[in-house]
mmCIF file of C-alpha atoms in Angstrom:
data_model
loop_
_atom_site.group_PDB
_atom_site.id
_atom_site.type_symbol
_atom_site.label_atom_id
_atom_site.label_comp_id
_atom_site.label_asym_id
_atom_site.label_seq_id
_atom_site.Cartn_x
_atom_site.Cartn_y
_atom_site.Cartn_z
ATOM 1 C CA UNK A 1 -23.002 21.881 3.100
ATOM 2 C CA UNK A 2 -23.858 18.542 4.677
ATOM 3 C CA UNK A 3 -23.631 14.864 3.726
ATOM 4 C CA UNK A 4 -24.484 11.565 5.409
ATOM 5 C CA UNK A 5 -20.782 10.664 5.238
ATOM 6 C CA UNK A 6 -17.679 12.724 4.621
ATOM 7 C CA UNK A 7 -14.598 10.817 3.514
ATOM 8 C CA UNK A 8 -11.369 12.819 4.184
ATOM 9 C CA UNK A 9 -8.667 11.839 1.718
ATOM 10 C CA UNK A 10 -9.023 11.176 -1.998
ATOM 11 C CA UNK A 11 -6.261 8.625 -2.405
ATOM 12 C CA UNK A 12 -7.186 5.162 -3.701
ATOM 13 C CA UNK A 13 -8.413 4.035 -0.178
ATOM 14 C CA UNK A 14 -10.611 7.090 0.238
ATOM 15 C CA UNK A 15 -11.937 6.935 -3.327
ATOM 16 C CA UNK A 16 -12.847 3.200 -3.016
ATOM 17 C CA UNK A 17 -14.471 3.763 0.321
ATOM 18 C CA UNK A 18 -16.506 6.660 -0.989
ATOM 19 C CA UNK A 19 -17.557 4.665 -3.996
ATOM 20 C CA UNK A 20 -18.629 1.702 -1.791
ATOM 21 C CA UNK A 21 -20.718 3.956 0.364
ATOM 22 C CA UNK A 22 -22.306 5.756 -2.565
ATOM 23 C CA UNK A 23 -23.287 2.450 -4.157
ATOM 24 C CA UNK A 24 -24.989 1.433 -0.908
ATOM 25 C CA UNK A 25 -27.194 4.504 -1.378
ATOM 26 C CA UNK A 26 -25.563 6.973 1.040
ATOM 27 C CA UNK A 27 -24.950 10.670 0.397
ATOM 28 C CA UNK A 28 -21.175 10.946 0.302
ATOM 29 C CA UNK A 29 -18.833 13.867 0.098
ATOM 30 C CA UNK A 30 -15.134 13.127 -0.738
ATOM 31 C CA UNK A 31 -12.720 15.803 0.523
ATOM 32 C CA UNK A 32 -9.092 16.439 -0.272
ATOM 33 C CA UNK A 33 -6.766 19.360 -0.369
ATOM 34 C CA UNK A 34 -5.449 18.381 -3.761
ATOM 35 C CA UNK A 35 -6.662 16.561 -6.860
ATOM 36 C CA UNK A 36 -7.864 12.920 -6.481
ATOM 37 C CA UNK A 37 -5.191 10.263 -6.472
ATOM 38 C CA UNK A 38 -2.321 12.777 -6.971
ATOM 39 C CA UNK A 39 -0.354 11.886 -3.798
ATOM 40 C CA UNK A 40 0.894 8.401 -2.882
ATOM 41 C CA UNK A 41 -1.746 6.701 -5.030
ATOM 42 C CA UNK A 42 -0.242 8.398 -8.111
ATOM 43 C CA UNK A 43 3.056 6.446 -8.180
ATOM 44 C CA UNK A 44 2.576 3.078 -6.397
ATOM 45 C CA UNK A 45 3.664 -0.184 -7.902
ATOM 46 C CA UNK A 46 0.221 -1.043 -9.252
ATOM 47 C CA UNK A 47 -0.110 -4.464 -7.701
ATOM 48 C CA UNK A 48 -2.893 -6.344 -6.048
ATOM 49 C CA UNK A 49 -0.325 -8.049 -3.836
ATOM 50 C CA UNK A 50 -2.573 -10.901 -2.607
ATOM 51 C CA UNK A 51 0.329 -13.083 -1.530
ATOM 52 C CA UNK A 52 1.810 -10.545 0.878
ATOM 53 C CA UNK A 53 0.164 -12.077 3.973
ATOM 54 C CA UNK A 54 3.252 -12.205 6.104
ATOM 55 C CA UNK A 55 3.970 -8.819 7.842
ATOM 56 C CA UNK A 56 7.207 -6.903 7.146
ATOM 57 C CA UNK A 57 8.321 -7.622 10.708
ATOM 58 C CA UNK A 58 9.183 -11.297 10.210
ATOM 59 C CA UNK A 59 10.829 -13.271 13.003
ATOM 60 C CA UNK A 60 14.431 -12.242 13.456
ATOM 61 C CA UNK A 61 14.021 -9.049 11.527
ATOM 62 C CA UNK A 62 15.566 -7.003 14.332
ATOM 63 C CA UNK A 63 18.920 -8.597 13.547
ATOM 64 C CA UNK A 64 18.924 -6.733 10.207
ATOM 65 C CA UNK A 65 18.409 -3.251 11.725
ATOM 66 C CA UNK A 66 22.207 -2.449 11.983
ATOM 67 C CA UNK A 67 22.649 -3.234 8.331
ATOM 68 C CA UNK A 68 19.830 -0.987 7.339
ATOM 69 C CA UNK A 69 21.361 1.845 9.209
ATOM 70 C CA UNK A 70 24.693 1.374 7.520
ATOM 71 C CA UNK A 71 23.432 1.103 3.901
ATOM 72 C CA UNK A 72 21.543 4.149 2.655
ATOM 73 C CA UNK A 73 20.938 2.443 -0.704
ATOM 74 C CA UNK A 74 19.825 -0.937 0.577
ATOM 75 C CA UNK A 75 16.393 -2.424 0.266
ATOM 76 C CA UNK A 76 15.387 -0.818 3.600
ATOM 77 C CA UNK A 77 17.223 2.255 4.814
ATOM 78 C CA UNK A 78 16.893 4.558 7.832
ATOM 79 C CA UNK A 79 17.938 8.166 7.754
ATOM 80 C CA UNK A 80 20.349 8.632 10.747
ATOM 81 C CA UNK A 81 19.135 12.029 11.740
ATOM 82 C CA UNK A 82 15.546 10.753 11.978
ATOM 83 C CA UNK A 83 16.497 7.705 14.189
ATOM 84 C CA UNK A 84 15.584 9.367 17.582
ATOM 85 C CA UNK A 85 12.078 10.130 16.255
ATOM 86 C CA UNK A 86 11.737 6.751 14.669
ATOM 87 C CA UNK A 87 13.038 4.706 17.664
ATOM 88 C CA UNK A 88 9.586 4.120 19.166
ATOM 89 C CA UNK A 89 8.310 2.852 15.809
ATOM 90 C CA UNK A 90 11.307 0.575 15.325
ATOM 91 C CA UNK A 91 10.851 -0.829 18.831
ATOM 92 C CA UNK A 92 7.209 -1.742 18.031
ATOM 93 C CA UNK A 93 8.389 -3.123 14.648
ATOM 94 C CA UNK A 94 10.813 -5.430 16.498
ATOM 95 C CA UNK A 95 8.161 -6.553 19.027
ATOM 96 C CA UNK A 96 5.814 -7.378 16.157
ATOM 97 C CA UNK A 97 8.411 -9.847 14.902
ATOM 98 C CA UNK A 98 7.778 -12.310 17.735
ATOM 99 C CA UNK A 99 6.671 -15.605 16.285
ATOM 100 C CA UNK A 100 3.279 -15.696 18.042
ATOM 101 C CA UNK A 101 2.616 -12.140 17.062
ATOM 102 C CA UNK A 102 3.593 -12.790 13.449
ATOM 103 C CA UNK A 103 1.218 -15.681 13.300
ATOM 104 C CA UNK A 104 -1.682 -13.507 14.520
ATOM 105 C CA UNK A 105 -0.758 -10.664 12.099
ATOM 106 C CA UNK A 106 -0.529 -13.071 9.224
ATOM 107 C CA UNK A 107 -4.030 -14.345 9.931
ATOM 108 C CA UNK A 108 -5.303 -10.785 9.987
ATOM 109 C CA UNK A 109 -3.630 -9.839 6.684
ATOM 110 C CA UNK A 110 -4.763 -13.048 5.027
ATOM 111 C CA UNK A 111 -8.370 -12.409 5.957
ATOM 112 C CA UNK A 112 -8.210 -9.062 4.054
ATOM 113 C CA UNK A 113 -6.041 -10.137 1.105
ATOM 114 C CA UNK A 114 -8.015 -13.326 0.352
ATOM 115 C CA UNK A 115 -11.062 -11.236 -0.560
ATOM 116 C CA UNK A 116 -9.333 -8.263 -2.195
ATOM 117 C CA UNK A 117 -9.899 -9.361 -5.865
ATOM 118 C CA UNK A 118 -13.522 -10.282 -5.131
ATOM 119 C CA UNK A 119 -14.205 -6.891 -3.517
ATOM 120 C CA UNK A 120 -12.624 -5.063 -6.516
ATOM 121 C CA UNK A 121 -14.487 -6.962 -9.261
ATOM 122 C CA UNK A 122 -17.820 -5.105 -9.084
ATOM 123 C CA UNK A 123 -16.085 -1.706 -8.780
ATOM 124 C CA UNK A 124 -13.855 -2.447 -11.803
ATOM 125 C CA UNK A 125 -16.821 -3.518 -13.896
ATOM 126 C CA UNK A 126 -18.842 -0.480 -12.913
ATOM 127 C CA UNK A 127 -15.932 1.878 -13.772
ATOM 128 C CA UNK A 128 -15.250 0.139 -17.045
ATOM 129 C CA UNK A 129 -11.591 -0.628 -16.021
ATOM 130 C CA UNK A 130 -11.435 -4.326 -16.956
ATOM 131 C CA UNK A 131 -8.967 -3.701 -19.685
ATOM 132 C CA UNK A 132 -6.580 -2.006 -17.256
ATOM 133 C CA UNK A 133 -6.752 -4.801 -14.635
ATOM 134 C CA UNK A 134 -4.155 -7.407 -15.735
ATOM 135 C CA UNK A 135 -4.762 -10.752 -14.069
ATOM 136 C CA UNK A 136 -1.668 -12.488 -15.403
ATOM 137 C CA UNK A 137 0.023 -13.450 -12.145
ATOM 138 C CA UNK A 138 3.458 -12.536 -10.706
ATOM 139 C CA UNK A 139 6.913 -14.051 -10.824
ATOM 140 C CA UNK A 140 9.294 -13.810 -7.868
ATOM 141 C CA UNK A 141 12.816 -14.463 -9.080
ATOM 142 C CA UNK A 142 15.721 -16.182 -7.183
ATOM 143 C CA UNK A 143 19.431 -16.145 -8.017
ATOM 144 C CA UNK A 144 19.886 -19.817 -7.278
ATOM 145 C CA UNK A 145 18.403 -22.904 -5.782
ATOM 146 C CA UNK A 146 19.742 -22.148 -2.313
ATOM 147 C CA UNK A 147 18.078 -18.756 -2.259
ATOM 148 C CA UNK A 148 14.743 -20.304 -3.114
ATOM 149 C CA UNK A 149 15.295 -23.073 -0.546
ATOM 150 C CA UNK A 150 15.701 -20.399 2.087
ATOM 151 C CA UNK A 151 12.439 -18.791 1.042
ATOM 152 C CA UNK A 152 10.390 -21.945 0.947
ATOM 153 C CA UNK A 153 9.259 -21.885 4.684
ATOM 154 C CA UNK A 154 7.721 -18.517 4.105
ATOM 155 C CA UNK A 155 5.998 -19.692 0.875
ATOM 156 C CA UNK A 156 4.601 -22.757 2.797
ATOM 157 C CA UNK A 157 3.294 -20.444 5.519
ATOM 158 C CA UNK A 158 1.576 -18.463 2.802
ATOM 159 C CA UNK A 159 0.004 -21.653 1.378
ATOM 160 C CA UNK A 160 -1.468 -22.306 4.787
ATOM 161 C CA UNK A 161 -3.335 -19.042 4.510
ATOM 162 C CA UNK A 162 -4.755 -19.609 1.043
ATOM 163 C CA UNK A 163 -1.909 -18.389 -1.223
ATOM 164 C CA UNK A 164 -1.464 -20.774 -4.242
ATOM 165 C CA UNK A 165 2.012 -20.780 -5.642
ATOM 166 C CA UNK A 166 4.144 -22.837 -8.006
ATOM 167 C CA UNK A 167 7.970 -23.156 -8.072
ATOM 168 C CA UNK A 168 9.516 -22.988 -11.526
ATOM 169 C CA UNK A 169 12.939 -23.797 -12.866
ATOM 170 C CA UNK A 170 14.585 -21.448 -15.354
ATOM 171 C CA UNK A 171 13.092 -23.084 -18.457
ATOM 172 C CA UNK A 172 9.576 -22.924 -17.020
ATOM 173 C CA UNK A 173 10.060 -19.260 -15.915
ATOM 174 C CA UNK A 174 11.343 -18.184 -19.339
ATOM 175 C CA UNK A 175 8.584 -20.102 -21.071
ATOM 176 C CA UNK A 176 6.158 -18.167 -18.853
ATOM 177 C CA UNK A 177 7.894 -14.818 -19.414
ATOM 178 C CA UNK A 178 10.256 -14.815 -22.483
ATOM 179 C CA UNK A 179 11.725 -11.343 -21.749
ATOM 180 C CA UNK A 180 13.633 -12.737 -18.759
ATOM 181 C CA UNK A 181 17.393 -12.921 -19.151
ATOM 182 C CA UNK A 182 19.452 -15.861 -18.157
ATOM 183 C CA UNK A 183 20.792 -15.872 -14.609
ATOM 184 C CA UNK A 184 17.535 -16.461 -12.758
ATOM 185 C CA UNK A 185 17.350 -20.288 -12.398
ATOM 186 C CA UNK A 186 14.482 -20.329 -9.939
ATOM 187 C CA UNK A 187 11.154 -18.521 -9.644
ATOM 188 C CA UNK A 188 7.873 -18.751 -7.901
ATOM 189 C CA UNK A 189 4.663 -17.979 -9.754
ATOM 190 C CA UNK A 190 1.539 -16.667 -7.952
ATOM 191 C CA UNK A 191 -1.312 -16.927 -10.495
ATOM 192 C CA UNK A 192 -3.772 -14.972 -8.407
ATOM 193 C CA UNK A 193 -1.576 -11.843 -8.244
ATOM 194 C CA UNK A 194 -2.702 -9.030 -10.537
ATOM 195 C CA UNK A 195 -1.701 -5.481 -11.491
ATOM 196 C CA UNK A 196 -3.083 -2.500 -13.155
ATOM 197 C CA UNK A 197 -1.451 -0.626 -16.176
ATOM 198 C CA UNK A 198 -1.410 2.781 -14.447
ATOM 199 C CA UNK A 199 -2.309 3.124 -10.756
ATOM 200 C CA UNK A 200 -3.158 6.761 -11.157
ATOM 201 C CA UNK A 201 -5.532 6.249 -14.165
ATOM 202 C CA UNK A 202 -7.021 3.256 -12.431
ATOM 203 C CA UNK A 203 -7.731 5.332 -9.221
ATOM 204 C CA UNK A 204 -9.078 8.189 -11.289
ATOM 205 C CA UNK A 205 -11.388 5.668 -13.020
ATOM 206 C CA UNK A 206 -12.826 4.686 -9.710
ATOM 207 C CA UNK A 207 -13.222 8.337 -8.816
ATOM 208 C CA UNK A 208 -15.029 9.118 -12.015
ATOM 209 C CA UNK A 209 -17.367 6.139 -11.243
ATOM 210 C CA UNK A 210 -18.075 7.608 -7.805
ATOM 211 C CA UNK A 211 -18.954 11.032 -9.315
ATOM 212 C CA UNK A 212 -21.109 9.377 -12.040
ATOM 213 C CA UNK A 213 -22.946 7.551 -9.327
ATOM 214 C CA UNK A 214 -23.907 10.851 -7.677
ATOM 215 C CA UNK A 215 -20.975 11.256 -5.182
ATOM 216 C CA UNK A 216 -19.710 14.644 -4.360
ATOM 217 C CA UNK A 217 -16.112 15.906 -4.321
ATOM 218 C CA UNK A 218 -14.676 19.154 -3.017
ATOM 219 C CA UNK A 219 -11.110 20.276 -3.091
ATOM 220 C CA UNK A 220 -10.661 21.657 0.347
ATOM 221 C CA UNK A 221 -8.214 20.994 3.264
ATOM 222 C CA UNK A 222 -9.774 19.469 6.331
ATOM 223 C CA UNK A 223 -7.879 20.772 9.354
ATOM 224 C CA UNK A 224 -9.903 19.477 12.289
ATOM 225 C CA UNK A 225 -12.937 17.368 13.310
ATOM 226 C CA UNK A 226 -16.093 19.089 14.470
ATOM 227 C CA UNK A 227 -17.510 17.479 17.654
ATOM 228 C CA UNK A 228 -20.574 18.012 19.711
ATOM 229 C CA UNK A 229 -21.592 16.034 22.764
ATOM 230 C CA UNK A 230 -18.964 13.332 22.274
ATOM 231 C CA UNK A 231 -19.963 12.750 18.560
ATOM 232 C CA UNK A 232 -18.065 13.880 15.529
ATOM 233 C CA UNK A 233 -20.578 15.716 13.351
ATOM 234 C CA UNK A 234 -18.389 17.158 10.533
ATOM 235 C CA UNK A 235 -15.019 18.592 9.620
ATOM 236 C CA UNK A 236 -13.552 22.069 9.832
ATOM 237 C CA UNK A 237 -11.754 23.275 6.713
ATOM 238 C CA UNK A 238 -8.734 25.557 6.310
ATOM 239 C CA UNK A 239 -11.023 28.302 4.866
ATOM 240 C CA UNK A 240 -12.997 28.426 8.085
ATOM 241 C CA UNK A 241 -16.106 26.474 6.915
ATOM 242 C CA UNK A 242 -17.565 23.593 8.876
ATOM 243 C CA UNK A 243 -18.977 20.792 6.704
ATOM 244 C CA UNK A 244 -21.585 18.754 8.573
ATOM 245 C CA UNK A 245 -21.997 14.965 8.319
ATOM 246 C CA UNK A 246 -23.578 12.120 10.123
ATOM 247 C CA UNK A 247 -20.216 10.174 9.983
ATOM 248 C CA UNK A 248 -16.716 11.082 9.133
ATOM 249 C CA UNK A 249 -14.188 8.606 7.720
ATOM 250 C CA UNK A 250 -10.525 9.697 7.886
ATOM 251 C CA UNK A 251 -8.612 8.056 5.021
ATOM 252 C CA UNK A 252 -5.848 10.590 4.618
ATOM 253 C CA UNK A 253 -2.901 8.301 4.439
ATOM 254 C CA UNK A 254 0.300 9.598 6.178
ATOM 255 C CA UNK A 255 -1.663 12.805 6.987
ATOM 256 C CA UNK A 256 -4.241 10.869 9.063
ATOM 257 C CA UNK A 257 -2.268 11.601 12.166
ATOM 258 C CA UNK A 258 -3.490 15.235 12.137
ATOM 259 C CA UNK A 259 -6.860 13.798 13.249
ATOM 260 C CA UNK A 260 -5.570 11.056 15.620
ATOM 261 C CA UNK A 261 -3.603 13.658 17.451
ATOM 262 C CA UNK A 262 -6.647 15.912 17.779
ATOM 263 C CA UNK A 263 -8.413 12.944 19.422
ATOM 264 C CA UNK A 264 -5.369 12.271 21.602
ATOM 265 C CA UNK A 265 -4.859 8.750 20.215
ATOM 266 C CA UNK A 266 -1.206 7.685 20.198
ATOM 267 C CA UNK A 267 -0.799 5.891 16.908
ATOM 268 C CA UNK A 268 2.728 4.963 15.547
ATOM 269 C CA UNK A 269 2.237 6.147 11.974
ATOM 270 C CA UNK A 270 5.391 6.773 10.010
ATOM 271 C CA UNK A 271 6.307 7.340 6.380
ATOM 272 C CA UNK A 272 7.498 4.267 4.466
ATOM 273 C CA UNK A 273 8.875 6.280 1.577
ATOM 274 C CA UNK A 274 8.836 4.460 -1.731
ATOM 275 C CA UNK A 275 10.556 5.478 -5.041
ATOM 276 C CA UNK A 276 9.777 4.655 -8.616
ATOM 277 C CA UNK A 277 11.335 5.062 -12.009
ATOM 278 C CA UNK A 278 8.837 5.367 -14.885
ATOM 279 C CA UNK A 279 9.976 4.230 -18.321
ATOM 280 C CA UNK A 280 7.103 4.916 -20.755
ATOM 281 C CA UNK A 281 9.140 3.916 -23.812
ATOM 282 C CA UNK A 282 11.198 1.064 -22.355
ATOM 283 C CA UNK A 283 10.261 -1.131 -25.257
ATOM 284 C CA UNK A 284 10.084 -4.337 -23.136
ATOM 285 C CA UNK A 285 7.076 -6.595 -23.529
ATOM 286 C CA UNK A 286 6.257 -8.112 -20.099
ATOM 287 C CA UNK A 287 3.070 -9.830 -19.179
ATOM 288 C CA UNK A 288 3.742 -10.606 -15.531
ATOM 289 C CA UNK A 289 4.545 -8.524 -12.579
ATOM 290 C CA UNK A 290 8.131 -9.268 -11.609
ATOM 291 C CA UNK A 291 9.628 -9.293 -8.136
ATOM 292 C CA UNK A 292 13.277 -9.757 -7.357
ATOM 293 C CA UNK A 293 13.629 -11.523 -3.971
ATOM 294 C CA UNK A 294 17.219 -10.623 -3.148
ATOM 295 C CA UNK A 295 17.016 -6.934 -4.260
ATOM 296 C CA UNK A 296 13.476 -6.249 -2.906
ATOM 297 C CA UNK A 297 12.228 -4.300 -5.864
ATOM 298 C CA UNK A 298 9.629 -4.888 -8.595
ATOM 299 C CA UNK A 299 8.989 -4.336 -12.271
ATOM 300 C CA UNK A 300 5.428 -3.271 -13.272
ATOM 301 C CA UNK A 301 4.562 -3.772 -16.953
ATOM 302 C CA UNK A 302 2.947 -0.574 -18.243
ATOM 303 C CA UNK A 303 0.899 -0.285 -21.452
ATOM 304 C CA UNK A 304 2.654 -0.362 -24.800
ATOM 305 C CA UNK A 305 5.966 -1.810 -23.601
ATOM 306 C CA UNK A 306 6.544 0.633 -20.762
ATOM 307 C CA UNK A 307 7.961 -0.244 -17.328
ATOM 308 C CA UNK A 308 7.834 1.099 -13.832
ATOM 309 C CA UNK A 309 10.611 0.089 -11.500
ATOM 310 C CA UNK A 310 9.608 0.433 -7.854
ATOM 311 C CA UNK A 311 10.326 -0.764 -4.410
ATOM 312 C CA UNK A 312 12.765 -0.484 -1.542
ATOM 313 C CA UNK A 313 11.786 1.260 1.697
ATOM 314 C CA UNK A 314 13.205 4.385 3.254
ATOM 315 C CA UNK A 315 12.203 5.350 6.714
ATOM 316 C CA UNK A 316 12.561 9.112 6.957
ATOM 317 C CA UNK A 317 10.488 12.177 7.725
ATOM 318 C CA UNK A 318 7.703 12.692 5.253
ATOM 319 C CA UNK A 319 9.057 16.186 4.405
ATOM 320 C CA UNK A 320 12.677 15.115 4.045
ATOM 321 C CA UNK A 321 14.279 15.765 0.642
ATOM 322 C CA UNK A 322 14.187 12.679 -1.636
ATOM 323 C CA UNK A 323 17.344 10.657 -2.139
ATOM 324 C CA UNK A 324 17.090 10.076 -5.870
ATOM 325 C CA UNK A 325 19.963 7.600 -5.806
ATOM 326 C CA UNK A 326 17.413 5.133 -4.452
ATOM 327 C CA UNK A 327 15.430 5.429 -7.627
ATOM 328 C CA UNK A 328 18.380 5.465 -10.014
ATOM 329 C CA UNK A 329 19.931 2.288 -8.701
ATOM 330 C CA UNK A 330 16.786 0.423 -9.842
ATOM 331 C CA UNK A 331 17.894 0.889 -13.511
ATOM 332 C CA UNK A 332 20.898 -1.438 -13.353
ATOM 333 C CA UNK A 333 18.931 -3.884 -11.229
ATOM 334 C CA UNK A 334 16.216 -4.083 -13.815
ATOM 335 C CA UNK A 335 18.656 -4.520 -16.674
ATOM 336 C CA UNK A 336 19.972 -7.616 -14.957
ATOM 337 C CA UNK A 337 16.443 -9.065 -15.308
ATOM 338 C CA UNK A 338 15.017 -7.881 -18.588
ATOM 339 C CA UNK A 339 18.101 -6.674 -20.485
ATOM 340 C CA UNK A 340 18.601 -3.127 -21.922
ATOM 341 C CA UNK A 341 15.695 -0.757 -22.404
ATOM 342 C CA UNK A 342 15.094 2.811 -23.507
ATOM 343 C CA UNK A 343 15.129 5.577 -20.861
ATOM 344 C CA UNK A 344 13.459 8.169 -23.156
ATOM 345 C CA UNK A 345 10.868 10.074 -21.188
ATOM 346 C CA UNK A 346 12.099 8.626 -17.904
ATOM 347 C CA UNK A 347 10.747 10.230 -14.712
ATOM 348 C CA UNK A 348 11.476 9.759 -11.007
ATOM 349 C CA UNK A 349 8.998 9.834 -8.164
ATOM 350 C CA UNK A 350 8.868 9.446 -4.399
ATOM 351 C CA UNK A 351 5.753 8.953 -2.262
ATOM 352 C CA UNK A 352 4.947 8.644 1.482
ATOM 353 C CA UNK A 353 3.265 5.309 2.170
ATOM 354 C CA UNK A 354 1.558 5.424 5.578
ATOM 355 C CA UNK A 355 3.091 2.659 7.589
ATOM 356 C CA UNK A 356 2.273 0.983 10.910
ATOM 357 C CA UNK A 357 4.901 -1.165 12.572
ATOM 358 C CA UNK A 358 2.789 -4.331 12.509
ATOM 359 C CA UNK A 359 1.807 -3.917 8.764
ATOM 360 C CA UNK A 360 -1.886 -4.240 9.527
ATOM 361 C CA UNK A 361 -3.963 -1.187 8.586
ATOM 362 C CA UNK A 362 -6.328 0.562 10.932
ATOM 363 C CA UNK A 363 -9.937 0.029 9.680
ATOM 364 C CA UNK A 364 -12.772 0.900 12.025
ATOM 365 C CA UNK A 365 -14.479 3.200 14.459
ATOM 366 C CA UNK A 366 -12.816 5.519 16.903
ATOM 367 C CA UNK A 367 -12.606 4.038 20.319
ATOM 368 C CA UNK A 368 -14.545 6.841 22.142
ATOM 369 C CA UNK A 369 -16.113 9.065 19.561
ATOM 370 C CA UNK A 370 -19.360 8.270 17.836
ATOM 371 C CA UNK A 371 -19.587 9.064 14.153
ATOM 372 C CA UNK A 372 -15.824 8.768 13.485
ATOM 373 C CA UNK A 373 -13.985 6.028 11.564
ATOM 374 C CA UNK A 374 -10.423 5.571 10.442
ATOM 375 C CA UNK A 375 -8.873 3.872 7.394
ATOM 376 C CA UNK A 376 -5.178 4.320 7.197
ATOM 377 C CA UNK A 377 -1.773 2.628 7.671
ATOM 378 C CA UNK A 378 -1.964 0.359 4.696
ATOM 379 C CA UNK A 379 1.742 0.770 3.781
ATOM 380 C CA UNK A 380 2.523 -0.911 0.498
ATOM 381 C CA UNK A 381 -0.969 -2.497 0.391
ATOM 382 C CA UNK A 382 -3.094 0.653 -0.187
ATOM 383 C CA UNK A 383 -4.100 -0.199 -3.779
ATOM 384 C CA UNK A 384 -4.458 -3.929 -2.868
ATOM 385 C CA UNK A 385 -6.838 -3.350 0.008
ATOM 386 C CA UNK A 386 -8.721 -0.219 -1.014
ATOM 387 C CA UNK A 387 -11.914 -1.997 -2.151
ATOM 388 C CA UNK A 388 -11.905 -4.312 0.831
ATOM 389 C CA UNK A 389 -11.338 -1.449 3.231
ATOM 390 C CA UNK A 390 -14.319 0.398 1.630
ATOM 391 C CA UNK A 391 -16.536 -2.680 1.810
ATOM 392 C CA UNK A 392 -15.742 -3.167 5.528
ATOM 393 C CA UNK A 393 -16.391 0.513 6.447
ATOM 394 C CA UNK A 394 -19.567 0.431 4.494
ATOM 395 C CA UNK A 395 -20.751 -2.556 6.550
ATOM 396 C CA UNK A 396 -19.827 -0.706 9.763
ATOM 397 C CA UNK A 397 -21.636 2.511 8.840
ATOM 398 C CA UNK A 398 -24.753 0.612 7.837
ATOM 399 C CA UNK A 399 -24.368 -1.641 10.940
ATOM 400 C CA UNK A 400 -24.218 -4.774 8.826
ATOM 401 C CA UNK A 401 -22.206 -7.859 9.621
ATOM 402 C CA UNK A 402 -19.057 -8.248 7.471
ATOM 403 C CA UNK A 403 -18.564 -11.860 8.343
ATOM 404 C CA UNK A 404 -15.007 -10.976 9.410
ATOM 405 C CA UNK A 405 -13.399 -10.604 12.781
ATOM 406 C CA UNK A 406 -12.630 -6.869 12.850
ATOM 407 C CA UNK A 407 -10.733 -6.861 16.161
ATOM 408 C CA UNK A 408 -7.242 -7.059 14.595
ATOM 409 C CA UNK A 409 -7.778 -3.801 12.677
ATOM 410 C CA UNK A 410 -8.959 -1.617 15.558
ATOM 411 C CA UNK A 411 -7.065 1.615 16.351
ATOM 412 C CA UNK A 412 -7.102 0.829 20.081
ATOM 413 C CA UNK A 413 -4.618 -1.940 19.614
ATOM 414 C CA UNK A 414 -1.904 0.707 19.959
#
């Protein structure tokens, strides 16, 4: 079997990339060991988080590291036994928080995020997913005026990079979203933020559009790259087959390091484990995506009054047992925002978001191997940047100009 391009990894980034390539007329084979969109893309928070232009490693973030280590249920937690392994990543994370570096990373993220909705629009139309894409905006809630005042410098920096936002008092916030309880006297609205009803069904819709357009999919585990004369010419599967290709794109999320290690690239890729609570029969009618600034968690409105509570970050080994307390504490936090709700049919989930210490994904060719490209490290921005990542890789494969400075996204920066 052969294809012009093999995309390894059928999460939302791989699916959107494969779809972009197929729409450009290329023969594409999408490869995954499991079903499409059943790993991390299955349970994400469903947001097109276009305002998240500032990297997680904000200036002074290193001062919070001791607190993270001491609070296993805090917004960001680190498993103690994993600390020796994680130390190099945390060091790079702290270095990325230097003001000059944050400014450069913010520019790089804004360049991607400012085009995310435009890159998605034709794919959503093709796949018939317009009814699932809710472009109602997001509200970020603050406990008091002082908490908002502390956040305003960051919002002003976001405005400098194209993020439009509006500060609201309690009356304006509740007029905008009547389901909000009292006790949240300040909010910020980002009108350009959007979300999808169900990230899994949305990703599967894009996959179905890829197949309908003539794309190929095979459920097989890629274990290695096939190389000849300094060029990658396919992938080796666990069943012993070699699938040939003109180009290979690795978009395997947290498992992308299998291929970077084979190429002897040292990339600090770690699991930013996220949890969610799904409440399909919550009975709460929300229009907007809700973020709680102080608690670092979100509420995603699902179809028919359902809710998904998600957020918090746990840095731990990708195979470590889940700490379900991190999901369960979200229930009381959500009740403080939208009141009581039904937990009938409630499910818990944990996924491994592929995280790089500077928050900026790797998008681009391998440094010293022709025919090989990488697309991983999107962290909590995988759904947000999937269509844009695919568009950029399509331009690279076809040797077209993207009109974007691609230097910040190169793998060789590490």
